[in-house]
C-alpha cells in the first residue's frame, strides 16, 4: 500500500534538527578545549601562532622601532640612527608522518636606518670618524625563511626540545628569551679569515612575550605577541670604517600587527616606492637561500681596493 509523504509535518522536524545541530556545533566551539602547552603538538601549535598563523598562506606582520648606537673603546656611545623594522610572513602545514605535523615559515623583512631628527629613511650619512659622506643601504632581505622543525624523530619518538612549550609562564602571561650568537664566514671578506680575521661576529637577542589566553585559544589562528630585539655587530658595511675598532648595537621593541593597514606610514611609503613586493610574504613553497644584510650588500655594491693614504 502506497502512503503519500506528509511533507507539511516533516519540514518542521528537519528545521528543528538543523537548529539543534547548529546549537550543538556552536556549543562545541564555545567550549573547545584550549591548546595544551604541555604536549608536543600543543607546543608546535603555540610556536606557529607566535610566528605566523595556523591558516596556511595567511600574511602576518611584525613591526618594531628603536635606536642604533656606536660602541668604541675610550669614548662615549653615540646615537647614530633611529631604526624601524618590518616583517611579513606566512606559514604552511607540513605533514611529516611519524614525525608529526609541523609548519614551514617564509618571510621578507626590512630594516630602515632613519634620521634621528626627522624620522625619515636616510639616503646618505656623514661618518663622524672619517668625515666622509656615504650612501646608506637600507636592509631588504628576501627571503628570511625557517626550516621545518618536527616535534618527533623519524621513528615517532618525541624530541626533548619539543616535548612542551618551552617559554616561561606566570599568571596570564608567557615570555620566551632567545639569544642567537653568530660567528661565521663573512661574505664580504676573503678566503683567509681563519688566518687574519674578519669573521662575521654578531649577537641577536630576542624576547617574545604575550598573553596565554590568545596563545591557547583554539578559535584564534594567531596570538597577540610583543617582541624585544637587541643586535650587537660589527660596523655596517656602508659606514666604510675600514677595520676600525668598535661596532654597533641596536635596541628595539615592537609587536605583531593585526593587518597591513597598521604598518606605519613611513614604512608603507618606503615599500610603495622602493620595495612593492614586500607588502606580501614569499610563496610558502619558496626554497631560495636566505638573505642577510651583508649578502644583499654584496649583491648590490661591487667591492673596491682599499686606497692607502699617501706616505710623507
CSV table of C-alpha atoms in Angstrom, one decimal:
chain,number,residue,atom,x,y,z
A,1,UNK,CA,0.0,0.0,0.0
A,2,UNK,CA,1.4,3.4,-1.0
A,3,UNK,CA,1.3,6.1,1.6
A,4,UNK,CA,1.7,9.8,0.4
A,5,UNK,CA,4.5,11.6,2.2
A,6,UNK,CA,3.4,14.1,4.8
A,7,UNK,CA,5.6,17.0,3.7
A,8,UNK,CA,3.9,19.6,5.8
A,9,UNK,CA,4.8,17.8,9.0
A,10,UNK,CA,8.4,16.7,8.2
A,11,UNK,CA,9.6,20.2,7.3
A,12,UNK,CA,9.4,21.5,10.8
A,13,UNK,CA,11.2,18.4,12.0
A,14,UNK,CA,14.1,19.0,9.6
A,15,UNK,CA,14.3,22.6,10.7
A,16,UNK,CA,14.3,21.6,14.3
A,17,UNK,CA,17.0,19.0,13.6
A,18,UNK,CA,19.1,21.6,11.7
A,19,UNK,CA,18.7,24.1,14.5
A,20,UNK,CA,19.7,21.5,17.1
A,21,UNK,CA,22.8,20.6,15.1
A,22,UNK,CA,23.9,24.2,14.8
A,23,UNK,CA,23.3,24.7,18.5
A,24,UNK,CA,25.3,21.6,19.3
A,25,UNK,CA,28.1,22.7,17.0
A,26,UNK,CA,28.2,26.2,18.5
A,27,UNK,CA,28.3,24.7,21.9
A,28,UNK,CA,31.3,22.6,20.9
A,29,UNK,CA,33.1,25.6,19.5
A,30,UNK,CA,32.4,27.7,22.6
A,31,UNK,CA,33.7,25.0,24.9
A,32,UNK,CA,36.6,23.8,22.7
A,33,UNK,CA,39.4,22.6,24.8
A,34,UNK,CA,42.3,25.1,24.9
A,35,UNK,CA,45.7,24.1,23.3
A,36,UNK,CA,47.7,22.1,25.8
A,37,UNK,CA,51.1,23.7,26.1
A,38,UNK,CA,52.5,20.6,27.9
A,39,UNK,CA,52.2,18.4,24.8
A,40,UNK,CA,54.4,18.2,21.7
A,41,UNK,CA,51.5,19.1,19.3
A,42,UNK,CA,50.4,21.9,21.6
A,43,UNK,CA,53.9,23.3,21.7
A,44,UNK,CA,54.1,23.2,17.9
A,45,UNK,CA,50.8,25.0,17.5
A,46,UNK,CA,51.8,27.6,20.0
A,47,UNK,CA,55.0,28.3,18.2
A,48,UNK,CA,53.2,28.6,14.9
A,49,UNK,CA,50.7,31.1,16.5
A,50,UNK,CA,53.6,33.2,17.7
A,51,UNK,CA,55.4,33.2,14.4
A,52,UNK,CA,52.6,33.4,12.0
A,53,UNK,CA,49.0,31.9,11.7
A,54,UNK,CA,47.6,28.4,11.8
A,55,UNK,CA,45.8,29.3,8.5
A,56,UNK,CA,48.1,28.3,5.6
A,57,UNK,CA,49.4,31.2,3.4
A,58,UNK,CA,47.8,33.9,5.6
A,59,UNK,CA,50.0,37.0,5.8
A,60,UNK,CA,51.1,38.1,9.2
A,61,UNK,CA,53.0,41.3,10.0
A,62,UNK,CA,55.5,42.4,12.7
A,63,UNK,CA,56.8,45.9,13.3
A,64,UNK,CA,59.5,47.2,15.7
A,65,UNK,CA,61.3,50.5,16.4
A,66,UNK,CA,64.4,51.5,18.2
A,67,UNK,CA,67.8,53.2,18.1
A,68,UNK,CA,71.3,52.3,16.8
A,69,UNK,CA,74.4,53.3,18.8
A,70,UNK,CA,78.1,53.1,18.3
A,71,UNK,CA,80.4,51.4,20.8
A,72,UNK,CA,84.2,52.2,20.8
A,73,UNK,CA,86.9,51.8,23.5
A,74,UNK,CA,87.7,55.1,25.3
A,75,UNK,CA,84.7,57.1,24.0
A,76,UNK,CA,81.0,57.6,24.8
A,77,UNK,CA,78.5,55.7,22.7
A,78,UNK,CA,76.8,57.7,20.1
A,79,UNK,CA,73.2,57.6,18.9
A,80,UNK,CA,73.7,57.3,15.2
A,81,UNK,CA,70.3,56.5,13.8
A,82,UNK,CA,66.8,55.6,14.7
A,83,UNK,CA,65.6,52.3,13.2
A,84,UNK,CA,62.3,50.8,12.1
A,85,UNK,CA,61.8,47.2,11.2
A,86,UNK,CA,59.1,45.2,9.4
A,87,UNK,CA,58.5,41.6,8.7
A,88,UNK,CA,55.8,40.0,6.5
A,89,UNK,CA,55.5,36.2,6.8
A,90,UNK,CA,53.3,33.2,6.2
A,91,UNK,CA,53.2,29.5,7.1
A,92,UNK,CA,52.1,26.3,5.6
A,93,UNK,CA,51.4,22.9,7.2
A,94,UNK,CA,53.9,20.1,6.6
A,95,UNK,CA,52.9,16.6,7.4
A,96,UNK,CA,55.9,14.5,8.5
A,97,UNK,CA,54.1,11.3,9.0
A,98,UNK,CA,55.7,9.6,12.1
A,99,UNK,CA,57.5,12.9,12.8
A,100,UNK,CA,54.2,14.7,13.3
A,101,UNK,CA,52.7,17.8,11.7
A,102,UNK,CA,54.7,21.0,11.7
A,103,UNK,CA,55.0,24.1,9.6
A,104,UNK,CA,57.3,26.0,7.2
A,105,UNK,CA,57.8,29.7,7.8
A,106,UNK,CA,58.6,32.1,4.9
A,107,UNK,CA,59.5,35.8,5.5
A,108,UNK,CA,60.5,39.0,3.9
A,109,UNK,CA,62.0,41.8,6.2
A,110,UNK,CA,63.0,45.4,6.0
A,111,UNK,CA,65.1,47.4,8.4
A,112,UNK,CA,65.3,51.2,7.8
A,113,UNK,CA,68.1,53.4,9.1
A,114,UNK,CA,66.3,56.7,9.8
A,115,UNK,CA,67.4,60.3,10.6
A,116,UNK,CA,67.1,60.7,14.3
A,117,UNK,CA,65.6,64.2,14.0
A,118,UNK,CA,63.2,63.8,11.1
A,119,UNK,CA,62.4,60.1,11.3
A,120,UNK,CA,62.8,59.7,7.5
A,121,UNK,CA,64.8,56.9,5.9
A,122,UNK,CA,68.4,58.2,5.2
A,123,UNK,CA,69.8,58.4,1.7
A,124,UNK,CA,73.3,59.5,2.9
A,125,UNK,CA,75.2,59.7,6.2
A,126,UNK,CA,78.2,61.8,7.3
A,127,UNK,CA,80.6,59.4,9.1
A,128,UNK,CA,81.8,61.3,12.2
A,129,UNK,CA,85.1,59.3,12.4
A,130,UNK,CA,86.1,59.6,8.8
A,131,UNK,CA,84.2,62.8,7.8
A,132,UNK,CA,83.1,61.0,4.7
A,133,UNK,CA,79.6,61.2,3.3
A,134,UNK,CA,78.5,57.7,2.4
A,135,UNK,CA,75.4,56.2,0.8
A,136,UNK,CA,73.1,54.4,3.3
A,137,UNK,CA,71.9,51.0,2.2
A,138,UNK,CA,68.6,50.0,3.9
A,139,UNK,CA,68.1,46.3,4.7
A,140,UNK,CA,65.8,44.4,2.3
A,141,UNK,CA,66.1,40.7,2.9
A,142,UNK,CA,64.2,38.3,0.8
A,143,UNK,CA,63.8,35.7,1.9
A,144,UNK,CA,64.4,35.0,5.6
A,145,UNK,CA,62.8,31.6,5.9
A,146,UNK,CA,62.9,29.0,8.6
A,147,UNK,CA,63.3,25.3,8.0
A,148,UNK,CA,60.6,22.8,9.2
A,149,UNK,CA,61.2,21.5,12.7
A,150,UNK,CA,59.3,18.4,13.6
A,151,UNK,CA,58.5,17.5,17.2
A,152,UNK,CA,59.3,13.8,16.7
A,153,UNK,CA,62.1,11.9,15.2
A,154,UNK,CA,61.7,9.5,12.2
A,155,UNK,CA,60.6,6.7,14.5
A,156,UNK,CA,57.9,8.8,16.1
A,157,UNK,CA,59.8,9.5,19.4
A,158,UNK,CA,59.3,12.9,20.9
A,159,UNK,CA,62.4,15.1,20.7
A,160,UNK,CA,63.4,16.7,24.0
A,161,UNK,CA,63.2,20.3,22.9
A,162,UNK,CA,59.7,19.8,21.6
A,163,UNK,CA,58.1,17.9,24.5
A,164,UNK,CA,56.3,21.0,25.7
A,165,UNK,CA,56.1,24.8,25.2
A,166,UNK,CA,59.5,26.0,26.5
A,167,UNK,CA,58.6,29.6,27.4
A,168,UNK,CA,58.3,30.8,31.0
A,169,UNK,CA,54.8,31.3,32.3
A,170,UNK,CA,53.3,33.3,35.2
A,171,UNK,CA,49.7,34.1,35.8
A,172,UNK,CA,48.2,35.1,32.5
A,173,UNK,CA,51.5,35.9,30.7
A,174,UNK,CA,54.2,34.0,28.9
A,175,UNK,CA,57.7,35.1,27.7
A,176,UNK,CA,60.5,33.5,25.7
A,177,UNK,CA,64.1,34.6,25.7
A,178,UNK,CA,66.1,33.6,22.6
A,179,UNK,CA,69.8,34.5,22.3
A,180,UNK,CA,71.3,33.9,18.9
A,181,UNK,CA,75.1,34.2,18.8
A,182,UNK,CA,76.5,34.4,15.3
A,183,UNK,CA,80.1,33.6,14.2
A,184,UNK,CA,80.6,32.6,10.6
A,185,UNK,CA,82.5,33.3,7.4
A,186,UNK,CA,82.0,36.9,6.4
A,187,UNK,CA,80.6,37.0,2.8
A,188,UNK,CA,82.3,40.4,2.2
A,189,UNK,CA,85.8,39.2,3.3
A,190,UNK,CA,88.3,36.9,1.6
A,191,UNK,CA,89.4,33.3,1.9
A,192,UNK,CA,91.9,33.7,4.7
A,193,UNK,CA,89.6,34.7,7.6
A,194,UNK,CA,90.9,32.0,9.8
A,195,UNK,CA,94.5,33.3,9.4
A,196,UNK,CA,93.9,37.1,9.5
A,197,UNK,CA,90.4,37.6,11.0
A,198,UNK,CA,87.5,39.4,9.5
A,199,UNK,CA,85.0,36.7,10.5
A,200,UNK,CA,81.4,37.9,10.9
A,201,UNK,CA,80.7,38.2,14.6
A,202,UNK,CA,77.3,39.3,16.0
A,203,UNK,CA,74.7,38.5,18.5
A,204,UNK,CA,70.9,38.8,18.3
A,205,UNK,CA,68.9,38.8,21.5
A,206,UNK,CA,65.1,38.3,21.1
A,207,UNK,CA,62.4,38.4,23.7
A,208,UNK,CA,58.9,37.3,22.7
A,209,UNK,CA,56.0,37.7,25.1
A,210,UNK,CA,52.3,37.8,25.2
A,211,UNK,CA,49.1,36.7,27.0
A,212,UNK,CA,48.3,33.0,27.5
A,213,UNK,CA,44.6,33.3,26.5
A,214,UNK,CA,45.3,34.3,22.9
A,215,UNK,CA,48.0,31.7,22.7
A,216,UNK,CA,45.9,28.7,23.8
A,217,UNK,CA,42.6,29.7,22.3
A,218,UNK,CA,41.8,27.2,19.6
A,219,UNK,CA,39.3,29.6,18.0
A,220,UNK,CA,42.0,32.1,17.1
A,221,UNK,CA,44.6,31.5,14.3
A,222,UNK,CA,47.3,33.7,15.7
A,223,UNK,CA,48.5,35.0,19.1
A,224,UNK,CA,48.9,38.6,20.4
A,225,UNK,CA,52.7,38.9,20.6
A,226,UNK,CA,55.2,41.7,21.6
A,227,UNK,CA,58.8,41.5,20.7
A,228,UNK,CA,62.1,42.9,22.1
A,229,UNK,CA,65.2,42.9,20.0
A,230,UNK,CA,68.9,43.7,20.6
A,231,UNK,CA,71.6,43.3,17.9
A,232,UNK,CA,75.3,43.6,18.6
A,233,UNK,CA,77.5,43.5,15.5
A,234,UNK,CA,80.5,44.9,13.5
A,235,UNK,CA,80.2,48.2,11.8
A,236,UNK,CA,77.7,48.2,8.9
A,237,UNK,CA,79.4,47.8,5.5
A,238,UNK,CA,78.1,51.1,4.2
A,239,UNK,CA,79.8,53.0,7.0
A,240,UNK,CA,83.2,52.5,5.4
A,241,UNK,CA,85.0,52.1,8.7
A,242,UNK,CA,88.0,50.2,7.1
A,243,UNK,CA,88.5,47.8,10.1
A,244,UNK,CA,88.4,50.5,12.8
A,245,UNK,CA,88.0,49.2,16.3
A,246,UNK,CA,84.4,49.1,17.6
A,247,UNK,CA,80.9,48.2,16.4
A,248,UNK,CA,77.2,49.0,16.7
A,249,UNK,CA,74.3,47.8,18.8
A,250,UNK,CA,70.5,48.2,18.3
A,251,UNK,CA,67.9,48.3,21.0
A,252,UNK,CA,64.3,47.9,19.7
A,253,UNK,CA,60.8,46.7,20.6
A,254,UNK,CA,57.6,46.1,18.7
A,255,UNK,CA,54.6,43.8,18.2
A,256,UNK,CA,52.6,41.6,15.8
A,257,UNK,CA,50.1,43.7,13.8
A,258,UNK,CA,46.6,42.8,13.0
A,259,UNK,CA,46.8,43.8,9.4
A,260,UNK,CA,48.9,45.7,6.8
A,261,UNK,CA,46.9,48.9,7.4
A,262,UNK,CA,48.5,49.1,10.9
A,263,UNK,CA,52.0,49.3,9.4
A,264,UNK,CA,53.5,52.8,9.9
A,265,UNK,CA,53.1,55.5,7.1
A,266,UNK,CA,56.9,55.7,6.9
A,267,UNK,CA,57.2,52.0,6.2
A,268,UNK,CA,54.3,51.8,3.8
A,269,UNK,CA,55.6,54.8,1.8
A,270,UNK,CA,59.0,53.1,1.6
A,271,UNK,CA,57.5,49.8,0.4
A,272,UNK,CA,55.4,51.5,-2.2
A,273,UNK,CA,58.3,53.5,-3.6
A,274,UNK,CA,61.2,51.1,-3.2
A,275,UNK,CA,60.1,47.6,-2.5
A,276,UNK,CA,56.5,46.8,-3.6
A,277,UNK,CA,56.8,43.0,-3.3
A,278,UNK,CA,57.4,43.4,0.4
A,279,UNK,CA,53.7,44.1,1.0
A,280,UNK,CA,53.2,40.3,0.8
A,281,UNK,CA,55.2,37.3,2.0
A,282,UNK,CA,57.1,35.0,-0.2
A,283,UNK,CA,55.2,31.9,-1.5
A,284,UNK,CA,55.1,29.2,1.1
A,285,UNK,CA,56.9,26.8,-1.4
A,286,UNK,CA,59.9,29.2,-1.5
A,287,UNK,CA,63.1,27.2,-1.4
A,288,UNK,CA,65.6,30.0,-2.1
A,289,UNK,CA,68.7,30.5,0.2
A,290,UNK,CA,68.2,33.1,2.9
A,291,UNK,CA,69.5,36.7,2.6
A,292,UNK,CA,71.3,38.7,5.2
A,293,UNK,CA,72.1,42.4,5.3
A,294,UNK,CA,75.7,41.5,4.3
A,295,UNK,CA,74.8,39.2,1.4
A,296,UNK,CA,72.4,41.7,0.0
A,297,UNK,CA,75.0,44.4,0.2
A,298,UNK,CA,77.4,42.2,-1.7
A,299,UNK,CA,74.8,41.8,-4.5
A,300,UNK,CA,74.2,45.5,-4.8
A,301,UNK,CA,77.7,47.0,-4.2
A,302,UNK,CA,80.8,46.0,-6.0
A,303,UNK,CA,84.0,45.7,-3.9
A,304,UNK,CA,86.8,48.1,-4.4
A,305,UNK,CA,90.5,48.0,-3.5
A,306,UNK,CA,91.5,49.9,-0.4
A,307,UNK,CA,93.2,53.3,-1.3
A,308,UNK,CA,96.0,53.8,1.2
A,309,UNK,CA,96.8,57.3,2.2
A,310,UNK,CA,99.9,58.8,0.5
A,311,UNK,CA,103.0,58.5,2.6
A,312,UNK,CA,105.0,61.6,3.5
